[in-house]
Amino acid sequence: MRFFVPNLKDDTKADQVWEELRKGVSRDNAKEWQATHRRVFRIWCRHNARSWVAEVGKGHPEDAQEQVYAIFDTFGPCYLVCTPKRGVFAGGPYYVGKDDTDDVEDFESDSR
């Protein structure tokens, strides 16, 4: 999948917006919880004994009304899944343990 950030009126701003989101979720965290520069498109994982998929641009599996804006890898044991209410405009992101993650798909590398 080619890199994008959902709901932008100007797609040329995607890199800038993504970097602002990455810095925002990393700001107050220790090194292991800071977001890397890896651009994750989709993750398959288990949460509360259920299998689910979080994908940028789709509704979050726990709240379909909340669109996933970004998924960040960290230097530590989890991925950060950001929606408007969790990590973008308010609150902290959803934390998904890497041990609970079955597969990860990145955005196409030529789009970086």
PDB file of N, CA and C in Angstrom:
ATOM      1  N   MET A   1       0.846  -1.175   0.000  1.00  0.00           N
ATOM      2  CA  MET A   1       0.000   0.000   0.000  1.00  0.00           C
ATOM      3  C   MET A   1       0.893   1.240   0.000  1.00  0.00           C
ATOM      4  N   ARG A   2       0.516   2.192  -0.797  1.00  0.00           N
ATOM      5  CA  ARG A   2       1.243   3.455  -0.863  1.00  0.00           C
ATOM      6  C   ARG A   2       0.940   4.283   0.387  1.00  0.00           C
ATOM      7  N   PHE A   3       1.947   4.969   0.917  1.00  0.00           N
ATOM      8  CA  PHE A   3       1.819   5.728   2.157  1.00  0.00           C
ATOM      9  C   PHE A   3       0.772   6.838   2.050  1.00  0.00           C
ATOM     10  N   PHE A   4      -0.033   6.979   3.118  1.00  0.00           N
ATOM     11  CA  PHE A   4      -1.004   8.064   3.222  1.00  0.00           C
ATOM     12  C   PHE A   4      -1.338   8.286   4.691  1.00  0.00           C
ATOM     13  N   VAL A   5      -1.906   9.436   4.983  1.00  0.00           N
ATOM     14  CA  VAL A   5      -2.507   9.729   6.283  1.00  0.00           C
ATOM     15  C   VAL A   5      -3.967  10.033   5.982  1.00  0.00           C
ATOM     16  N   PRO A   6      -4.907   9.373   6.651  1.00  0.00           N
ATOM     17  CA  PRO A   6      -6.326   9.564   6.345  1.00  0.00           C
ATOM     18  C   PRO A   6      -6.804  11.005   6.523  1.00  0.00           C
ATOM     19  N   ASN A   7      -7.766  11.369   5.694  1.00  0.00           N
ATOM     20  CA  ASN A   7      -8.528  12.616   5.811  1.00  0.00           C
ATOM     21  C   ASN A   7      -7.737  13.895   5.584  1.00  0.00           C
ATOM     22  N   LEU A   8      -6.623  13.821   4.877  1.00  0.00           N
ATOM     23  CA  LEU A   8      -5.890  15.047   4.553  1.00  0.00           C
ATOM     24  C   LEU A   8      -6.447  15.633   3.269  1.00  0.00           C
ATOM     25  N   LYS A   9      -6.652  16.938   3.257  1.00  0.00           N
ATOM     26  CA  LYS A   9      -7.109  17.601   2.034  1.00  0.00           C
ATOM     27  C   LYS A   9      -5.954  17.776   1.053  1.00  0.00           C
ATOM     28  N   ASP A  10      -4.730  17.810   1.585  1.00  0.00           N
ATOM     29  CA  ASP A  10      -3.529  17.978   0.768  1.00  0.00           C
ATOM     30  C   ASP A  10      -2.592  16.800   1.040  1.00  0.00           C
ATOM     31  N   ASP A  11      -2.579  15.821   0.141  1.00  0.00           N
ATOM     32  CA  ASP A  11      -1.761  14.618   0.327  1.00  0.00           C
ATOM     33  C   ASP A  11      -0.265  14.911   0.404  1.00  0.00           C
ATOM     34  N   THR A  12       0.156  16.071  -0.102  1.00  0.00           N
ATOM     35  CA  THR A  12       1.578  16.403  -0.036  1.00  0.00           C
ATOM     36  C   THR A  12       2.022  16.682   1.401  1.00  0.00           C
ATOM     37  N   LYS A  13       1.087  16.833   2.307  1.00  0.00           N
ATOM     38  CA  LYS A  13       1.398  17.089   3.723  1.00  0.00           C
ATOM     39  C   LYS A  13       1.494  15.796   4.539  1.00  0.00           C
ATOM     40  N   ALA A  14       1.307  14.640   3.912  1.00  0.00           N
ATOM     41  CA  ALA A  14       1.266  13.369   4.648  1.00  0.00           C
ATOM     42  C   ALA A  14       2.539  13.127   5.451  1.00  0.00           C
ATOM     43  N   ASP A  15       3.708  13.352   4.852  1.00  0.00           N
ATOM     44  CA  ASP A  15       4.965  13.130   5.575  1.00  0.00           C
ATOM     45  C   ASP A  15       5.061  14.028   6.802  1.00  0.00           C
ATOM     46  N   GLN A  16       4.714  15.288   6.632  1.00  0.00           N
ATOM     47  CA  GLN A  16       4.787  16.256   7.732  1.00  0.00           C
ATOM     48  C   GLN A  16       3.815  15.893   8.853  1.00  0.00           C
ATOM     49  N   VAL A  17       2.586  15.552   8.517  1.00  0.00           N
ATOM     50  CA  VAL A  17       1.581  15.198   9.525  1.00  0.00           C
ATOM     51  C   VAL A  17       1.989  13.921  10.253  1.00  0.00           C
ATOM     52  N   TRP A  18       2.462  12.915   9.511  1.00  0.00           N
ATOM     53  CA  TRP A  18       2.887  11.661  10.131  1.00  0.00           C
ATOM     54  C   TRP A  18       4.020  11.913  11.121  1.00  0.00           C
ATOM     55  N   GLU A  19       4.988  12.743  10.731  1.00  0.00           N
ATOM     56  CA  GLU A  19       6.119  13.041  11.613  1.00  0.00           C
ATOM     57  C   GLU A  19       5.648  13.786  12.868  1.00  0.00           C
ATOM     58  N   GLU A  20       4.691  14.689  12.724  1.00  0.00           N
ATOM     59  CA  GLU A  20       4.140  15.389  13.894  1.00  0.00           C
ATOM     60  C   GLU A  20       3.434  14.409  14.829  1.00  0.00           C
ATOM     61  N   LEU A  21       2.693  13.465  14.269  1.00  0.00           N
ATOM     62  CA  LEU A  21       2.044  12.435  15.094  1.00  0.00           C
ATOM     63  C   LEU A  21       3.095  11.576  15.799  1.00  0.00           C
ATOM     64  N   ARG A  22       4.129  11.180  15.077  1.00  0.00           N
ATOM     65  CA  ARG A  22       5.191  10.351  15.654  1.00  0.00           C
ATOM     66  C   ARG A  22       5.862  11.065  16.828  1.00  0.00           C
ATOM     67  N   LYS A  23       6.193  12.323  16.640  1.00  0.00           N
ATOM     68  CA  LYS A  23       6.812  13.097  17.716  1.00  0.00           C
ATOM     69  C   LYS A  23       5.849  13.280  18.881  1.00  0.00           C
ATOM     70  N   GLY A  24       4.576  13.479  18.575  1.00  0.00           N
ATOM     71  CA  GLY A  24       3.572  13.675  19.623  1.00  0.00           C
ATOM     72  C   GLY A  24       3.418  12.470  20.530  1.00  0.00           C
ATOM     73  N   VAL A  25       3.366  11.269  19.968  1.00  0.00           N
ATOM     74  CA  VAL A  25       3.203  10.073  20.807  1.00  0.00           C
ATOM     75  C   VAL A  25       4.506   9.700  21.507  1.00  0.00           C
ATOM     76  N   SER A  26       5.629  10.242  21.044  1.00  0.00           N
ATOM     77  CA  SER A  26       6.930   9.933  21.639  1.00  0.00           C
ATOM     78  C   SER A  26       7.365  10.949  22.691  1.00  0.00           C
ATOM     79  N   ARG A  27       6.772  12.107  22.682  1.00  0.00           N
ATOM     80  CA  ARG A  27       7.244  13.264  23.437  1.00  0.00           C
ATOM     81  C   ARG A  27       7.634  12.967  24.887  1.00  0.00           C
ATOM     82  N   ASP A  28       6.753  12.385  25.659  1.00  0.00           N
ATOM     83  CA  ASP A  28       6.996  12.197  27.088  1.00  0.00           C
ATOM     84  C   ASP A  28       7.396  10.776  27.452  1.00  0.00           C
ATOM     85  N   ASN A  29       7.752   9.990  26.480  1.00  0.00           N
ATOM     86  CA  ASN A  29       8.042   8.580  26.737  1.00  0.00           C
ATOM     87  C   ASN A  29       9.534   8.302  26.876  1.00  0.00           C
ATOM     88  N   ALA A  30       9.855   7.287  27.659  1.00  0.00           N
ATOM     89  CA  ALA A  30      11.222   6.789  27.726  1.00  0.00           C
ATOM     90  C   ALA A  30      11.592   6.208  26.360  1.00  0.00           C
ATOM     91  N   LYS A  31      12.872   6.031  26.108  1.00  0.00           N
ATOM     92  CA  LYS A  31      13.367   5.581  24.791  1.00  0.00           C
ATOM     93  C   LYS A  31      12.632   4.353  24.258  1.00  0.00           C
ATOM     94  N   GLU A  32      12.410   3.331  25.105  1.00  0.00           N
ATOM     95  CA  GLU A  32      11.800   2.098  24.601  1.00  0.00           C
ATOM     96  C   GLU A  32      10.350   2.283  24.161  1.00  0.00           C
ATOM     97  N   TRP A  33       9.699   3.351  24.600  1.00  0.00           N
ATOM     98  CA  TRP A  33       8.305   3.605  24.221  1.00  0.00           C
ATOM     99  C   TRP A  33       8.190   4.638  23.105  1.00  0.00           C
ATOM    100  N   GLN A  34       9.310   5.154  22.622  1.00  0.00           N
ATOM    101  CA  GLN A  34       9.267   6.146  21.555  1.00  0.00           C
ATOM    102  C   GLN A  34       9.033   5.472  20.210  1.00  0.00           C
ATOM    103  N   ALA A  35       8.311   6.159  19.350  1.00  0.00           N
ATOM    104  CA  ALA A  35       7.989   5.627  18.024  1.00  0.00           C
ATOM    105  C   ALA A  35       9.202   5.713  17.105  1.00  0.00           C
ATOM    106  N   THR A  36       9.419   4.643  16.354  1.00  0.00           N
ATOM    107  CA  THR A  36      10.500   4.609  15.369  1.00  0.00           C
ATOM    108  C   THR A  36      10.016   5.278  14.078  1.00  0.00           C
ATOM    109  N   HIS A  37      10.870   5.288  13.073  1.00  0.00           N
ATOM    110  CA  HIS A  37      10.498   5.867  11.771  1.00  0.00           C
ATOM    111  C   HIS A  37       9.836   4.848  10.845  1.00  0.00           C
ATOM    112  N   ARG A  38       9.669   3.619  11.300  1.00  0.00           N
ATOM    113  CA  ARG A  38       9.018   2.582  10.494  1.00  0.00           C
ATOM    114  C   ARG A  38       7.563   2.972  10.239  1.00  0.00           C
ATOM    115  N   ARG A  39       7.134   2.849   8.996  1.00  0.00           N
ATOM    116  CA  ARG A  39       5.759   3.210   8.631  1.00  0.00           C
ATOM    117  C   ARG A  39       4.917   1.947   8.484  1.00  0.00           C
ATOM    118  N   VAL A  40       4.132   1.670   9.507  1.00  0.00           N
ATOM    119  CA  VAL A  40       3.312   0.463   9.554  1.00  0.00           C
ATOM    120  C   VAL A  40       1.934   0.761   8.965  1.00  0.00           C
ATOM    121  N   PHE A  41       1.493  -0.093   8.061  1.00  0.00           N
ATOM    122  CA  PHE A  41       0.172   0.041   7.447  1.00  0.00           C
ATOM    123  C   PHE A  41      -0.893  -0.759   8.197  1.00  0.00           C
ATOM    124  N   ARG A  42      -0.533  -2.009   8.600  1.00  0.00           N
ATOM    125  CA  ARG A  42      -1.550  -2.890   9.190  1.00  0.00           C
ATOM    126  C   ARG A  42      -0.878  -3.882  10.132  1.00  0.00           C
ATOM    127  N   ILE A  43      -1.587  -4.221  11.226  1.00  0.00           N
ATOM    128  CA  ILE A  43      -1.108  -5.274  12.122  1.00  0.00           C
ATOM    129  C   ILE A  43      -2.239  -6.257  12.402  1.00  0.00           C
ATOM    130  N   TRP A  44      -1.868  -7.529  12.497  1.00  0.00           N
ATOM    131  CA  TRP A  44      -2.781  -8.605  12.887  1.00  0.00           C
ATOM    132  C   TRP A  44      -2.374  -9.011  14.293  1.00  0.00           C
ATOM    133  N   CYS A  45      -3.321  -9.012  15.215  1.00  0.00           N
ATOM    134  CA  CYS A  45      -2.940  -9.304  16.598  1.00  0.00           C
ATOM    135  C   CYS A  45      -4.094  -9.913  17.382  1.00  0.00           C
ATOM    136  N   ARG A  46      -3.785 -10.237  18.638  1.00  0.00           N
ATOM    137  CA  ARG A  46      -4.778 -10.776  19.568  1.00  0.00           C
ATOM    138  C   ARG A  46      -4.931  -9.797  20.718  1.00  0.00           C
ATOM    139  N   HIS A  47      -6.164  -9.550  21.107  1.00  0.00           N
ATOM    140  CA  HIS A  47      -6.438  -8.644  22.219  1.00  0.00           C
ATOM    141  C   HIS A  47      -7.681  -9.143  22.939  1.00  0.00           C
ATOM    142  N   ASN A  48      -7.582  -9.311  24.251  1.00  0.00           N
ATOM    143  CA  ASN A  48      -8.711  -9.823  25.047  1.00  0.00           C
ATOM    144  C   ASN A  48      -9.287 -11.104  24.449  1.00  0.00           C
ATOM    145  N   ALA A  49      -8.409 -12.026  24.089  1.00  0.00           N
ATOM    146  CA  ALA A  49      -8.777 -13.344  23.547  1.00  0.00           C
ATOM    147  C   ALA A  49      -9.493 -13.269  22.198  1.00  0.00           C
ATOM    148  N   ARG A  50      -9.377 -12.149  21.510  1.00  0.00           N
ATOM    149  CA  ARG A  50      -9.968 -11.987  20.174  1.00  0.00           C
ATOM    150  C   ARG A  50      -8.871 -11.644  19.178  1.00  0.00           C
ATOM    151  N   SER A  51      -9.015 -12.135  17.968  1.00  0.00           N
ATOM    152  CA  SER A  51      -8.101 -11.748  16.893  1.00  0.00           C
ATOM    153  C   SER A  51      -8.670 -10.530  16.195  1.00  0.00           C
ATOM    154  N   TRP A  52      -7.825  -9.561  15.925  1.00  0.00           N
ATOM    155  CA  TRP A  52      -8.281  -8.410  15.163  1.00  0.00           C
ATOM    156  C   TRP A  52      -7.170  -7.802  14.330  1.00  0.00           C
ATOM    157  N   VAL A  53      -7.593  -6.952  13.395  1.00  0.00           N
ATOM    158  CA  VAL A  53      -6.677  -6.278  12.484  1.00  0.00           C
ATOM    159  C   VAL A  53      -6.860  -4.781  12.660  1.00  0.00           C
ATOM    160  N   ALA A  54      -5.754  -4.070  12.840  1.00  0.00           N
ATOM    161  CA  ALA A  54      -5.784  -2.606  12.848  1.00  0.00           C
ATOM    162  C   ALA A  54      -5.107  -2.149  11.560  1.00  0.00           C
ATOM    163  N   GLU A  55      -5.804  -1.311  10.791  1.00  0.00           N
ATOM    164  CA  GLU A  55      -5.302  -0.863   9.490  1.00  0.00           C
ATOM    165  C   GLU A  55      -5.508   0.635   9.356  1.00  0.00           C
ATOM    166  N   VAL A  56      -4.464   1.330   8.911  1.00  0.00           N
ATOM    167  CA  VAL A  56      -4.560   2.771   8.700  1.00  0.00           C
ATOM    168  C   VAL A  56      -5.668   3.060   7.691  1.00  0.00           C
ATOM    169  N   GLY A  57      -6.556   3.976   8.050  1.00  0.00           N
ATOM    170  CA  GLY A  57      -7.663   4.363   7.183  1.00  0.00           C
ATOM    171  C   GLY A  57      -8.958   3.623   7.453  1.00  0.00           C
ATOM    172  N   LYS A  58      -8.909   2.565   8.264  1.00  0.00           N
ATOM    173  CA  LYS A  58     -10.107   1.775   8.608  1.00  0.00           C
ATOM    174  C   LYS A  58     -10.511   2.062  10.049  1.00  0.00           C
ATOM    175  N   GLY A  59     -11.721   1.630  10.416  1.00  0.00           N
ATOM    176  CA  GLY A  59     -12.176   1.770  11.790  1.00  0.00           C
ATOM    177  C   GLY A  59     -11.366   0.877  12.719  1.00  0.00           C
ATOM    178  N   HIS A  60     -11.148   1.351  13.940  1.00  0.00           N
ATOM    179  CA  HIS A  60     -10.413   0.556  14.927  1.00  0.00           C
ATOM    180  C   HIS A  60     -11.268  -0.640  15.333  1.00  0.00           C
ATOM    181  N   PRO A  61     -10.678  -1.818  15.512  1.00  0.00           N
ATOM    182  CA  PRO A  61     -11.450  -3.023  15.855  1.00  0.00           C
ATOM    183  C   PRO A  61     -12.265  -2.900  17.143  1.00  0.00           C
ATOM    184  N   GLU A  62     -11.830  -2.080  18.084  1.00  0.00           N
ATOM    185  CA  GLU A  62     -12.554  -1.921  19.351  1.00  0.00           C
ATOM    186  C   GLU A  62     -13.616  -0.830  19.263  1.00  0.00           C
ATOM    187  N   ASP A  63     -13.498   0.053  18.264  1.00  0.00           N
ATOM    188  CA  ASP A  63     -14.441   1.159  18.097  1.00  0.00           C
ATOM    189  C   ASP A  63     -14.452   1.546  16.621  1.00  0.00           C
ATOM    190  N   ALA A  64     -15.335   0.941  15.861  1.00  0.00           N
ATOM    191  CA  ALA A  64     -15.363   1.129  14.404  1.00  0.00           C
ATOM    192  C   ALA A  64     -15.585   2.583  13.985  1.00  0.00           C
ATOM    193  N   GLN A  65     -16.135   3.411  14.882  1.00  0.00           N
ATOM    194  CA  GLN A  65     -16.342   4.825  14.572  1.00  0.00           C
ATOM    195  C   GLN A  65     -15.029   5.609  14.600  1.00  0.00           C
ATOM    196  N   GLU A  66     -14.013   5.032  15.227  1.00  0.00           N
ATOM    197  CA  GLU A  66     -12.711   5.687  15.351  1.00  0.00           C
ATOM    198  C   GLU A  66     -11.764   5.165  14.275  1.00  0.00           C
ATOM    199  N   GLN A  67     -11.446   6.001  13.316  1.00  0.00           N
ATOM    200  CA  GLN A  67     -10.561   5.615  12.224  1.00  0.00           C
ATOM    201  C   GLN A  67      -9.106   5.570  12.702  1.00  0.00           C
ATOM    202  N   VAL A  68      -8.372   4.555  12.280  1.00  0.00           N
ATOM    203  CA  VAL A  68      -6.950   4.456  12.600  1.00  0.00           C
ATOM    204  C   VAL A  68      -6.192   5.450  11.714  1.00  0.00           C
ATOM    205  N   TYR A  69      -5.484   6.392  12.344  1.00  0.00           N
ATOM    206  CA  TYR A  69      -4.713   7.402  11.616  1.00  0.00           C
ATOM    207  C   TYR A  69      -3.267   6.986  11.403  1.00  0.00           C
ATOM    208  N   ALA A  70      -2.700   6.260  12.370  1.00  0.00           N
ATOM    209  CA  ALA A  70      -1.300   5.850  12.255  1.00  0.00           C
ATOM    210  C   ALA A  70      -1.044   4.668  13.177  1.00  0.00           C
ATOM    211  N   ILE A  71      -0.091   3.829  12.777  1.00  0.00           N
ATOM    212  CA  ILE A  71       0.397   2.732  13.611  1.00  0.00           C
ATOM    213  C   ILE A  71       1.908   2.894  13.671  1.00  0.00           C
ATOM    214  N   PHE A  72       2.425   2.984  14.882  1.00  0.00           N
ATOM    215  CA  PHE A  72       3.860   3.191  15.063  1.00  0.00           C
ATOM    216  C   PHE A  72       4.506   1.990  15.732  1.00  0.00           C
ATOM    217  N   ASP A  73       5.669   1.612  15.231  1.00  0.00           N
ATOM    218  CA  ASP A  73       6.523   0.657  15.924  1.00  0.00           C
ATOM    219  C   ASP A  73       7.244   1.451  17.012  1.00  0.00           C
ATOM    220  N   THR A  74       7.701   0.773  18.060  1.00  0.00           N
ATOM    221  CA  THR A  74       8.485   1.431  19.105  1.00  0.00           C
ATOM    222  C   THR A  74       9.795   0.677  19.282  1.00  0.00           C
ATOM    223  N   PHE A  75      10.684   1.262  20.054  1.00  0.00           N
ATOM    224  CA  PHE A  75      11.938   0.586  20.387  1.00  0.00           C
ATOM    225  C   PHE A  75      11.702  -0.485  21.438  1.00  0.00           C
ATOM    226  N   GLY A  76      10.519  -0.517  22.009  1.00  0.00           N
ATOM    227  CA  GLY A  76      10.185  -1.447  23.076  1.00  0.00           C
ATOM    228  C   GLY A  76       9.241  -2.552  22.646  1.00  0.00           C
ATOM    229  N   PRO A  77       8.425  -3.047  23.575  1.00  0.00           N
ATOM    230  CA  PRO A  77       7.631  -4.258  23.367  1.00  0.00           C
ATOM    231  C   PRO A  77       6.246  -4.049  22.764  1.00  0.00           C
ATOM    232  N   CYS A  78       5.977  -2.904  22.140  1.00  0.00           N
ATOM    233  CA  CYS A  78       4.614  -2.705  21.639  1.00  0.00           C
ATOM    234  C   CYS A  78       4.571  -1.845  20.387  1.00  0.00           C
ATOM    235  N   TYR A  79       3.396  -1.880  19.759  1.00  0.00           N
ATOM    236  CA  TYR A  79       3.047  -0.961  18.683  1.00  0.00           C
ATOM    237  C   TYR A  79       2.072   0.053  19.265  1.00  0.00           C
ATOM    238  N   LEU A  80       2.052   1.257  18.702  1.00  0.00           N
ATOM    239  CA  LEU A  80       1.122   2.297  19.120  1.00  0.00           C
ATOM    240  C   LEU A  80       0.118   2.506  17.996  1.00  0.00           C
ATOM    241  N   VAL A  81      -1.166   2.322  18.291  1.00  0.00           N
ATOM    242  CA  VAL A  81      -2.229   2.497  17.299  1.00  0.00           C
ATOM    243  C   VAL A  81      -2.964   3.784  17.653  1.00  0.00           C
ATOM    244  N   CYS A  82      -2.952   4.743  16.720  1.00  0.00           N
ATOM    245  CA  CYS A  82      -3.499   6.073  16.984  1.00  0.00           C
ATOM    246  C   CYS A  82      -4.804   6.321  16.237  1.00  0.00           C
ATOM    247  N   THR A  83      -5.798   6.798  16.980  1.00  0.00           N
ATOM    248  CA  THR A  83      -7.087   7.230  16.440  1.00  0.00           C
ATOM    249  C   THR A  83      -7.309   8.662  16.925  1.00  0.00           C
ATOM    250  N   PRO A  84      -8.327   9.366  16.416  1.00  0.00           N
ATOM    251  CA  PRO A  84      -8.558  10.729  16.896  1.00  0.00           C
ATOM    252  C   PRO A  84      -8.683  10.841  18.418  1.00  0.00           C
ATOM    253  N   LYS A  85      -9.384   9.895  19.050  1.00  0.00           N
ATOM    254  CA  LYS A  85      -9.574   9.959  20.502  1.00  0.00           C
ATOM    255  C   LYS A  85      -8.431   9.330  21.284  1.00  0.00           C
ATOM    256  N   ARG A  86      -7.573   8.593  20.615  1.00  0.00           N
ATOM    257  CA  ARG A  86      -6.479   7.885  21.290  1.00  0.00           C
ATOM    258  C   ARG A  86      -5.164   8.151  20.550  1.00  0.00           C
ATOM    259  N   GLY A  87      -4.501   9.232  20.902  1.00  0.00           N
ATOM    260  CA  GLY A  87      -3.171   9.487  20.376  1.00  0.00           C
ATOM    261  C   GLY A  87      -3.056  10.597  19.356  1.00  0.00           C
ATOM    262  N   VAL A  88      -4.163  10.979  18.698  1.00  0.00           N
ATOM    263  CA  VAL A  88      -4.083  12.051  17.703  1.00  0.00           C
ATOM    264  C   VAL A  88      -4.473  13.382  18.333  1.00  0.00           C
ATOM    265  N   PHE A  89      -5.733  13.529  18.748  1.00  0.00           N
ATOM    266  CA  PHE A  89      -6.211  14.790  19.321  1.00  0.00           C
ATOM    267  C   PHE A  89      -6.324  14.747  20.839  1.00  0.00           C
ATOM    268  N   ALA A  90      -6.414  13.560  21.403  1.00  0.00           N
ATOM    269  CA  ALA A  90      -6.590  13.425  22.856  1.00  0.00           C
ATOM    270  C   ALA A  90      -6.093  12.062  23.304  1.00  0.00           C
ATOM    271  N   GLY A  91      -5.809  11.950  24.575  1.00  0.00           N
ATOM    272  CA  GLY A  91      -5.467  10.662  25.175  1.00  0.00           C
ATOM    273  C   GLY A  91      -4.231  10.015  24.598  1.00  0.00           C
ATOM    274  N   GLY A  92      -3.885   8.888  25.176  1.00  0.00           N
ATOM    275  CA  GLY A  92      -2.751   8.115  24.689  1.00  0.00           C
ATOM    276  C   GLY A  92      -3.204   7.096  23.670  1.00  0.00           C
ATOM    277  N   PRO A  93      -2.290   6.606  22.847  1.00  0.00           N
ATOM    278  CA  PRO A  93      -2.640   5.623  21.819  1.00  0.00           C
ATOM    279  C   PRO A  93      -3.008   4.276  22.426  1.00  0.00           C
ATOM    280  N   TYR A  94      -3.554   3.402  21.609  1.00  0.00           N
ATOM    281  CA  TYR A  94      -3.742   2.006  22.002  1.00  0.00           C
ATOM    282  C   TYR A  94      -2.364   1.347  21.975  1.00  0.00           C
ATOM    283  N   TYR A  95      -2.060   0.547  22.984  1.00  0.00           N
ATOM    284  CA  TYR A  95      -0.803  -0.197  23.040  1.00  0.00           C
ATOM    285  C   TYR A  95      -1.086  -1.644  22.653  1.00  0.00           C
ATOM    286  N   VAL A  96      -0.355  -2.149  21.666  1.00  0.00           N
ATOM    287  CA  VAL A  96      -0.515  -3.528  21.208  1.00  0.00           C
ATOM    288  C   VAL A  96       0.823  -4.230  21.403  1.00  0.00           C
ATOM    289  N   GLY A  97       0.846  -5.243  22.246  1.00  0.00           N
ATOM    290  CA  GLY A  97       2.085  -5.960  22.527  1.00  0.00           C
ATOM    291  C   GLY A  97       2.617  -6.686  21.306  1.00  0.00           C
ATOM    292  N   LYS A  98       3.912  -6.612  21.101  1.00  0.00           N
ATOM    293  CA  LYS A  98       4.531  -7.316  19.975  1.00  0.00           C
ATOM    294  C   LYS A  98       4.397  -8.828  20.131  1.00  0.00           C
ATOM    295  N   ASP A  99       4.371  -9.313  21.368  1.00  0.00           N
ATOM    296  CA  ASP A  99       4.171 -10.747  21.609  1.00  0.00           C
ATOM    297  C   ASP A  99       2.768 -11.198  21.219  1.00  0.00           C
ATOM    298  N   ASP A 100       1.820 -10.262  21.156  1.00  0.00           N
ATOM    299  CA  ASP A 100       0.440 -10.569  20.775  1.00  0.00           C
ATOM    300  C   ASP A 100       0.172 -10.282  19.304  1.00  0.00           C
ATOM    301  N   THR A 101       1.205  -9.909  18.570  1.00  0.00           N
ATOM    302  CA  THR A 101       1.072  -9.539  17.162  1.00  0.00           C
ATOM    303  C   THR A 101       1.483 -10.713  16.285  1.00  0.00           C
ATOM    304  N   ASP A 102       0.590 -11.096  15.371  1.00  0.00           N
ATOM    305  CA  ASP A 102       0.843 -12.223  14.476  1.00  0.00           C
ATOM    306  C   ASP A 102       1.577 -11.821  13.205  1.00  0.00           C
ATOM    307  N   ASP A 103       1.287 -10.624  12.684  1.00  0.00           N
ATOM    308  CA  ASP A 103       1.912 -10.184  11.438  1.00  0.00           C
ATOM    309  C   ASP A 103       1.829  -8.669  11.355  1.00  0.00           C
ATOM    310  N   VAL A 104       2.738  -8.097  10.572  1.00  0.00           N
ATOM    311  CA  VAL A 104       2.808  -6.649  10.383  1.00  0.00           C
ATOM    312  C   VAL A 104       3.057  -6.381   8.908  1.00  0.00           C
ATOM    313  N   GLU A 105       2.331  -5.421   8.350  1.00  0.00           N
ATOM    314  CA  GLU A 105       2.550  -5.002   6.961  1.00  0.00           C
ATOM    315  C   GLU A 105       2.911  -3.526   6.961  1.00  0.00           C
ATOM    316  N   ASP A 106       4.036  -3.204   6.348  1.00  0.00           N
ATOM    317  CA  ASP A 106       4.471  -1.816   6.243  1.00  0.00           C
ATOM    318  C   ASP A 106       3.915  -1.186   4.970  1.00  0.00           C
ATOM    319  N   PHE A 107       3.911   0.139   4.945  1.00  0.00           N
ATOM    320  CA  PHE A 107       3.641   0.839   3.698  1.00  0.00           C
ATOM    321  C   PHE A 107       4.783   0.526   2.738  1.00  0.00           C
ATOM    322  N   GLU A 108       4.547   0.703   1.441  1.00  0.00           N
ATOM    323  CA  GLU A 108       5.580   0.461   0.433  1.00  0.00           C
ATOM    324  C   GLU A 108       6.812   1.292   0.750  1.00  0.00           C
ATOM    325  N   SER A 109       7.980   0.702   0.600  1.00  0.00           N
ATOM    326  CA  SER A 109       9.220   1.388   0.963  1.00  0.00           C
ATOM    327  C   SER A 109       9.561   2.543   0.030  1.00  0.00           C
ATOM    328  N   ASP A 110       9.122   2.502  -1.209  1.00  0.00           N
ATOM    329  CA  ASP A 110       9.446   3.588  -2.139  1.00  0.00           C
ATOM    330  C   ASP A 110       8.623   4.840  -1.875  1.00  0.00           C
ATOM    331  N   SER A 111       7.712   4.791  -0.908  1.00  0.00           N
ATOM    332  CA  SER A 111       6.874   5.953  -0.611  1.00  0.00           C
ATOM    333  C   SER A 111       7.429   6.759   0.556  1.00  0.00           C
ATOM    334  N   ARG A 112       8.620   6.447   1.022  1.00  0.00           N
ATOM    335  CA  ARG A 112       9.213   7.154   2.170  1.00  0.00           C
ATOM    336  C   ARG A 112      10.062   8.296   1.728  1.00  0.00           C
TER     337      ARG A 112
END
